[in-house]
XYZ file of C-alpha atoms in Angstrom:
497
model
C 84.890 143.050 109.445
C 88.092 143.140 107.322
C 88.244 143.759 103.581
C 88.713 140.109 102.729
C 85.472 139.152 104.432
C 83.623 141.789 102.411
C 84.512 140.187 99.096
C 81.815 140.442 96.436
C 79.346 137.570 96.264
C 78.002 136.148 93.019
C 75.613 133.304 92.297
C 78.402 131.437 90.621
C 81.268 132.469 92.918
C 80.528 132.036 96.604
C 83.417 132.305 98.999
C 84.410 129.021 100.555
C 86.225 130.724 103.412
C 85.320 129.262 106.806
C 83.048 126.698 105.152
C 83.330 122.973 105.795
C 85.058 121.033 103.067
C 81.931 119.023 102.382
C 80.082 122.201 101.267
C 82.490 122.683 98.376
C 81.311 119.392 96.917
C 77.602 120.090 97.166
C 75.358 120.182 94.133
C 75.293 123.417 92.080
C 71.631 123.634 93.079
C 72.845 124.528 96.561
C 74.848 127.539 95.318
C 71.891 129.987 95.218
C 71.023 129.090 98.811
C 74.632 129.725 99.831
C 74.457 133.076 98.046
C 71.255 134.050 99.857
C 72.687 132.907 103.178
C 75.986 134.720 102.752
C 74.290 137.868 101.464
C 71.927 137.853 104.441
C 74.897 137.462 106.762
C 76.783 140.362 105.175
C 73.955 142.926 104.930
C 71.630 141.499 107.639
C 68.924 138.968 106.981
C 66.109 141.464 107.615
C 67.037 143.383 104.482
C 66.930 140.190 102.422
C 63.540 139.237 103.844
C 62.174 142.736 103.300
C 63.294 142.729 99.673
C 61.624 139.375 99.045
C 58.334 140.528 100.584
C 58.116 143.945 98.934
C 59.765 143.190 95.601
C 58.665 139.576 95.257
C 55.119 139.556 96.627
C 53.879 143.130 96.293
C 55.700 144.377 93.209
C 56.372 140.996 91.581
C 53.198 138.937 91.916
C 50.975 141.926 92.665
C 52.469 144.051 89.899
C 51.992 141.284 87.322
C 48.364 140.713 88.276
C 47.791 144.460 88.312
C 49.167 144.969 84.828
C 47.027 142.315 83.152
C 43.902 143.125 85.185
C 44.077 146.879 84.584
C 44.668 146.362 80.865
C 41.414 144.409 80.645
C 39.712 146.719 83.152
C 40.248 149.821 81.003
C 39.453 147.943 77.798
C 36.448 145.798 78.757
C 34.956 147.406 81.887
C 35.545 151.139 81.369
C 35.717 150.732 77.559
C 38.190 153.569 76.948
C 40.378 154.166 73.875
C 43.998 152.873 73.904
C 45.376 156.438 73.959
C 43.212 157.200 77.030
C 44.279 153.980 78.742
C 47.908 154.944 78.079
C 47.346 158.325 79.781
C 45.528 156.740 82.736
C 48.352 154.260 83.265
C 50.731 157.218 83.409
C 48.580 158.995 85.999
C 48.608 155.966 88.294
C 52.414 156.114 88.296
C 52.492 159.662 89.740
C 52.921 158.420 93.368
C 56.217 156.906 92.260
C 57.352 160.309 91.019
C 56.972 161.867 94.475
C 58.983 159.112 96.166
C 61.378 161.672 97.730
C 58.420 162.930 99.781
C 57.802 159.436 101.161
C 61.531 159.055 101.746
C 61.770 162.318 103.668
C 58.768 161.415 105.806
C 60.141 158.008 106.781
C 63.621 159.435 107.402
C 62.825 162.496 109.520
C 59.227 162.166 110.783
C 58.648 159.162 113.071
C 55.100 158.381 114.198
C 54.615 157.304 117.815
C 58.364 156.867 118.042
C 58.668 154.583 114.982
C 60.155 155.519 111.609
C 59.178 152.518 109.466
C 56.272 150.589 110.941
C 53.533 153.243 110.611
C 54.351 153.961 106.978
C 54.310 150.298 106.005
C 50.969 149.877 107.793
C 49.517 152.917 105.966
C 50.839 151.574 102.663
C 49.106 148.262 103.238
C 45.822 149.917 104.227
C 45.855 152.127 101.125
C 46.289 149.100 98.910
C 43.605 147.030 100.603
C 40.925 149.749 100.649
C 41.527 150.953 97.094
C 41.602 147.506 95.523
C 38.480 146.351 97.329
C 36.724 149.532 96.207
C 37.468 148.874 92.533
C 36.571 145.205 92.902
C 33.256 145.538 94.726
C 31.852 148.598 92.913
C 30.506 147.305 89.600
C 29.667 150.731 88.059
C 32.509 152.844 89.402
C 32.946 156.125 87.532
C 36.203 156.358 85.588
C 37.417 159.255 87.785
C 36.963 157.317 91.025
C 38.441 154.183 89.445
C 41.502 156.204 88.480
C 41.679 157.662 91.991
C 41.510 154.212 93.604
C 44.177 152.734 91.323
C 46.408 155.739 92.015
C 45.943 155.270 95.774
C 46.966 151.626 95.433
C 50.045 152.732 93.508
C 50.842 155.174 96.322
C 50.748 152.339 98.838
C 53.186 150.295 96.774
C 55.489 153.307 96.372
C 55.572 154.038 100.108
C 56.453 150.422 100.902
C 59.102 150.453 98.178
C 60.849 153.489 99.667
C 61.627 151.680 102.915
C 63.342 148.782 101.169
C 65.130 151.081 98.742
C 66.550 152.980 101.708
C 67.947 149.752 103.155
C 69.448 148.741 99.818
C 70.996 152.166 99.218
C 72.397 152.313 102.752
C 74.059 148.920 102.397
C 75.421 149.884 98.977
C 77.305 152.697 100.717
C 78.592 150.609 103.626
C 79.283 147.551 101.402
C 80.141 148.994 97.948
C 81.322 145.635 96.616
C 77.845 144.217 97.268
C 75.895 146.932 95.422
C 75.414 144.785 92.311
C 74.497 141.722 94.391
C 71.780 143.598 96.248
C 70.304 144.925 93.012
C 70.415 141.370 91.687
C 68.480 140.251 94.772
C 65.860 142.902 94.040
C 65.736 141.897 90.387
C 65.512 138.183 91.139
C 62.691 138.678 93.646
C 60.781 140.913 91.261
C 61.325 138.645 88.246
C 60.378 135.408 90.023
C 57.333 137.082 91.548
C 56.397 138.498 88.153
C 56.777 135.064 86.560
C 54.346 133.554 89.062
C 51.928 136.462 88.799
C 51.843 136.548 85.007
C 51.501 132.772 84.781
C 48.229 132.780 86.742
C 46.956 136.217 85.673
C 45.242 135.175 82.454
C 43.468 132.251 84.070
C 42.298 134.438 86.943
C 40.998 137.167 84.624
C 39.102 134.512 82.672
C 37.624 132.947 85.820
C 36.728 135.981 87.953
C 37.136 138.935 85.596
C 39.511 141.929 85.857
C 37.658 143.403 88.853
C 37.917 140.124 90.716
C 41.673 140.006 90.107
C 42.038 143.592 91.302
C 40.235 142.516 94.462
C 42.831 139.776 94.970
C 45.506 142.475 95.019
C 44.310 143.331 98.503
C 46.218 140.213 99.625
C 49.731 141.552 98.798
C 48.639 144.829 100.383
C 47.606 142.927 103.515
C 51.048 141.283 103.636
C 52.630 144.725 103.465
C 50.413 145.780 106.364
C 51.501 142.654 108.253
C 55.158 143.545 107.727
C 54.387 146.953 109.218
C 52.900 145.355 112.326
C 55.695 142.818 112.919
C 58.624 145.051 112.015
C 60.863 145.449 115.037
C 62.714 148.716 115.435
C 63.897 150.947 118.213
C 61.241 153.227 119.669
C 62.196 156.856 120.196
C 59.530 158.156 122.625
C 61.177 161.546 123.208
C 61.727 162.463 119.582
C 62.201 166.221 119.124
C 59.453 167.000 116.632
C 60.456 170.645 116.754
C 63.587 169.679 114.796
C 61.676 168.029 111.941
C 61.505 171.221 109.891
C 65.228 171.806 110.246
C 65.920 168.201 109.241
C 63.775 168.680 106.144
C 65.797 171.761 105.269
C 69.107 170.000 105.893
C 68.098 167.012 103.761
C 66.921 169.226 100.911
C 70.102 171.295 101.103
C 72.215 168.142 100.940
C 70.217 166.803 97.973
C 70.560 170.082 96.099
C 74.306 170.218 96.786
C 74.666 166.666 95.484
C 72.535 167.289 92.384
C 74.665 170.295 91.415
C 77.719 168.050 91.228
C 78.519 167.281 87.540
C 79.310 163.674 88.439
C 75.692 163.347 89.583
C 73.478 165.503 87.342
C 75.038 164.230 84.113
C 74.126 160.541 84.618
C 70.750 161.693 86.025
C 70.061 163.558 82.778
C 70.999 160.476 80.774
C 68.740 158.214 82.834
C 65.779 160.541 82.340
C 66.304 161.019 78.604
C 66.946 157.333 77.903
C 63.573 156.478 79.435
C 61.601 159.477 78.148
C 62.688 158.987 74.536
C 61.681 155.308 74.517
C 58.006 156.006 73.831
C 55.615 153.540 75.462
C 52.823 152.329 73.154
C 51.956 149.226 75.182
C 48.209 149.901 75.232
C 48.078 150.148 71.442
C 49.858 146.810 71.155
C 47.614 145.212 73.806
C 44.420 146.324 72.062
C 45.817 144.943 68.798
C 46.825 141.640 70.446
C 43.256 141.061 71.626
C 41.427 142.345 68.513
C 39.551 139.647 66.593
C 39.822 141.358 63.190
C 43.123 143.204 62.809
C 45.110 141.269 65.404
C 45.678 137.674 66.510
C 42.748 137.781 69.015
C 44.747 136.379 71.927
C 42.708 134.982 74.819
C 43.118 136.152 78.396
C 44.958 132.958 79.343
C 47.309 133.368 76.396
C 48.094 136.981 77.252
C 48.981 136.014 80.821
C 51.125 133.108 79.653
C 52.999 135.318 77.175
C 53.730 137.854 79.889
C 54.954 135.051 82.151
C 57.397 133.929 79.470
C 58.495 137.550 79.276
C 59.289 137.372 82.989
C 61.575 134.428 82.242
C 63.426 136.736 79.867
C 63.644 139.336 82.626
C 64.984 136.724 85.055
C 67.560 135.637 82.478
C 68.616 139.266 82.132
C 69.237 139.496 85.883
C 71.305 136.297 85.867
C 73.338 137.426 82.841
C 74.098 140.727 84.513
C 74.911 139.168 87.882
C 77.267 136.484 86.590
C 78.774 137.987 83.427
C 78.168 141.715 82.926
C 78.162 143.419 86.313
C 81.881 144.289 86.175
C 81.626 145.915 82.730
C 81.854 149.738 82.593
C 78.462 151.451 82.677
C 78.925 153.299 79.394
C 79.848 150.338 77.212
C 77.090 148.172 78.690
C 74.454 150.883 78.136
C 75.680 151.376 74.568
C 74.947 147.780 73.641
C 71.720 147.434 75.611
C 70.235 150.658 74.205
C 71.147 149.596 70.653
C 69.692 146.127 71.153
C 66.538 147.662 72.655
C 65.948 149.659 69.471
C 66.634 146.648 67.254
C 64.354 144.373 69.286
C 61.501 146.795 68.668
C 61.592 145.794 65.015
C 60.041 142.477 66.054
C 56.823 144.384 66.790
C 56.974 145.852 63.303
C 57.325 142.397 61.751
C 54.366 141.202 63.821
C 51.977 144.088 63.062
C 52.752 144.017 59.333
C 52.117 140.238 59.433
C 55.506 139.422 57.900
C 55.867 136.617 60.429
C 52.928 134.787 58.830
C 54.469 135.177 55.380
C 57.602 133.386 56.549
C 55.541 130.733 58.316
C 55.985 131.782 61.964
C 52.682 131.685 63.943
C 51.623 134.797 65.858
C 51.683 133.074 69.238
C 55.239 131.760 68.849
C 56.498 135.080 67.484
C 54.907 137.138 70.279
C 56.510 134.872 72.895
C 59.931 135.483 71.351
C 59.234 139.214 71.053
C 58.164 139.596 74.678
C 61.056 137.493 76.030
C 63.728 139.348 74.081
C 62.305 142.748 75.038
C 62.108 141.883 78.745
C 65.628 140.466 78.839
C 67.190 143.492 77.130
C 65.144 145.925 79.225
C 66.367 144.256 82.401
C 69.977 144.282 81.174
C 69.629 148.022 80.586
C 67.862 148.671 83.900
C 70.301 146.804 86.173
C 73.382 149.010 85.560
C 71.183 152.117 85.923
C 70.084 150.884 89.361
C 73.652 150.146 90.441
C 74.742 153.545 89.131
C 71.939 155.189 91.117
C 73.035 153.583 94.394
C 76.551 154.912 93.838
C 75.261 158.469 93.425
C 73.694 158.534 96.910
C 75.545 160.550 99.579
C 75.825 158.903 103.009
C 73.267 160.021 105.578
C 70.431 160.699 103.126
C 70.944 157.721 100.841
C 67.331 156.527 101.214
C 65.817 159.882 100.319
C 68.315 160.572 97.537
C 67.839 157.137 96.029
C 64.087 157.828 96.062
C 64.822 161.108 94.257
C 66.813 159.291 91.579
C 64.048 156.733 91.145
C 61.590 159.629 90.847
C 63.650 161.062 88.020
C 63.436 157.675 86.325
C 59.685 157.546 86.928
C 59.251 161.013 85.440
C 61.029 159.600 82.397
C 58.626 156.648 82.323
C 55.646 158.998 82.719
C 56.919 161.146 79.853
C 57.327 157.994 77.791
C 53.799 156.811 78.594
C 52.106 160.141 77.888
C 54.224 160.682 74.787
C 53.234 157.231 73.533
C 49.580 157.950 74.266
C 49.774 161.211 72.314
C 51.464 159.400 69.427
C 48.657 156.816 69.314
C 46.092 159.616 69.343
C 47.787 161.596 66.543
C 48.073 158.469 64.384
C 44.407 157.640 65.092
C 45.049 154.237 66.653
C 41.729 153.391 68.332
C 39.825 150.383 69.676
C 38.902 149.308 66.145
C 41.447 151.098 63.921
C 45.057 149.846 63.813
C 46.111 150.831 60.298
C 48.747 153.289 61.530
C 50.064 151.203 64.411
C 53.093 150.217 62.356
C 54.048 153.909 62.063
C 53.892 154.302 65.847
C 56.201 151.296 66.240
C 58.683 152.642 63.690
C 58.778 156.091 65.321
C 59.257 154.497 68.744
C 62.168 152.375 67.506
C 63.928 155.372 65.973
C 63.452 157.367 69.177
C 65.124 154.573 71.146
C 68.399 155.273 69.330
C 68.554 158.942 70.329
C 69.885 158.367 73.896
C 73.105 157.017 72.375
C 74.308 160.568 71.705
C 74.041 161.271 75.463
C 76.230 158.350 76.568
C 79.242 160.617 77.333
C 77.208 161.834 80.329
C 77.616 158.390 81.931
C 80.840 157.593 83.845
C 83.058 155.066 82.122
C 85.202 153.872 84.994
C 85.187 150.781 87.172
C 81.555 150.098 88.206
C 82.784 148.830 91.589
C 84.488 152.106 92.509
C 82.987 155.204 94.086
C 81.578 157.904 91.807
C 80.834 160.730 94.228
C 83.636 163.259 94.810
C 85.446 163.130 98.147
C 83.699 166.214 99.555
C 80.313 164.439 99.353
C 81.559 161.354 101.161
C 81.946 160.970 104.910
C 83.769 158.517 107.121
C 82.348 155.179 108.150
C 81.923 156.508 111.681
C 79.786 159.375 110.418
C 77.671 156.984 108.401
C 77.122 154.829 111.467
C 76.202 157.905 113.502
C 73.786 159.098 110.829
C 71.978 155.778 111.047
C 72.204 155.328 114.781
C 68.894 154.208 116.174
C 67.770 153.035 112.740
C 68.403 149.366 113.401
C 65.377 147.762 111.773
C 64.754 144.121 112.510
C 61.983 141.801 111.365
C 60.268 139.754 114.037
C 59.778 136.101 113.198
C 56.325 135.227 111.927
C 56.498 132.032 113.970
C 57.192 133.950 117.168
C 54.216 136.235 116.560
C 51.822 133.329 116.291
C 52.236 132.516 119.995
């Protein structure tokens, strides 16, 4: 395919080349479908479908239901303090920190001749068993509840690695489409999150948090289904004796890449920008639902507010895709990090009740707060994802991208545990919220600190390569590295017969 046919696709700028004249006059509503169709044609439709299933159903809808249900599960079923809930939420994210392990396994250790299908099936089984355990056991000890929720998180992380590998691989072979593929991931996740959050509060009210956690076995079952219908080449005579050497080669390549200043500098920034933005979500959630100190939001209201926040996240994806994706990484991160710190002041206005003094109801103000925060967070996250795909060396892009995401998840874990410790030190408990405003103020100040590290981020054209020439290989080598890794999804309709 020549360079002209690989032109970058955007939602608002779809190539009309080789299209009938009548398509140019179609309604703007048809443009997104053209974008999906053209993107599927360029990077293969199986990647698009896989992203929609994993990001949209499992991480989008399932992640939204999981967040609301676990918040109420720790608060109302296990009855733990907000600082403890904050720590537990961090523990359940640990499987995402070891994503390079899942990536290495799927890259170099096939099972029964298949590289992808067994791991997706295991991921689905983990999710189904763990969620049903939490749902059906009414007096589950906190340790076993934490273990089950962590196992479910592991299943989601394993499934995520497979799709991330496909996205990273196509970002190398189609560098002009890197932003479009991240936009596809973001759109799927945001739309799925919008649906999940919209129904989450009603479901928690109707069947309780344990019932909702039981429903999460459905996205896990879909992941298992993907693992059973995934079509890929079988390698019956795989040389398992070479697995150890492949592990060593992959680790050596990752270490060589990490030592490159063009790689470790932005990695350090990504970690610090996340770690310094202390997460005090559980303290805010307990305050939201408190009948004395807070606005005593109902379960339906909490879910609806989060769903509106997902609209903000979706708007952030669209803004990045259509307006900001060609802006240099450094300047875009400067503004998004600054706006993130300033948006945190909305929480301060809310907790100090200043919004009521100026006549703005809690419900309306929280909706604005959540929407603004989600939009800015997404605008900050999108360039970091695109930057990460451009740091992946060909041949091990899936594993290295998983490593970069693990660095980000270590930052999120640090943020969560740091926020939990801050809530504990300031004595923010289930009934005491007098010092919550101090936690918010400290968090907002900490969000400004990553600005001094911005020189670590490259400031060139975001559509150009970042890796030095010695870490890049020819297109033929890339194709050889991925030979036999032609993954194709079998039609659901065909498998019904």
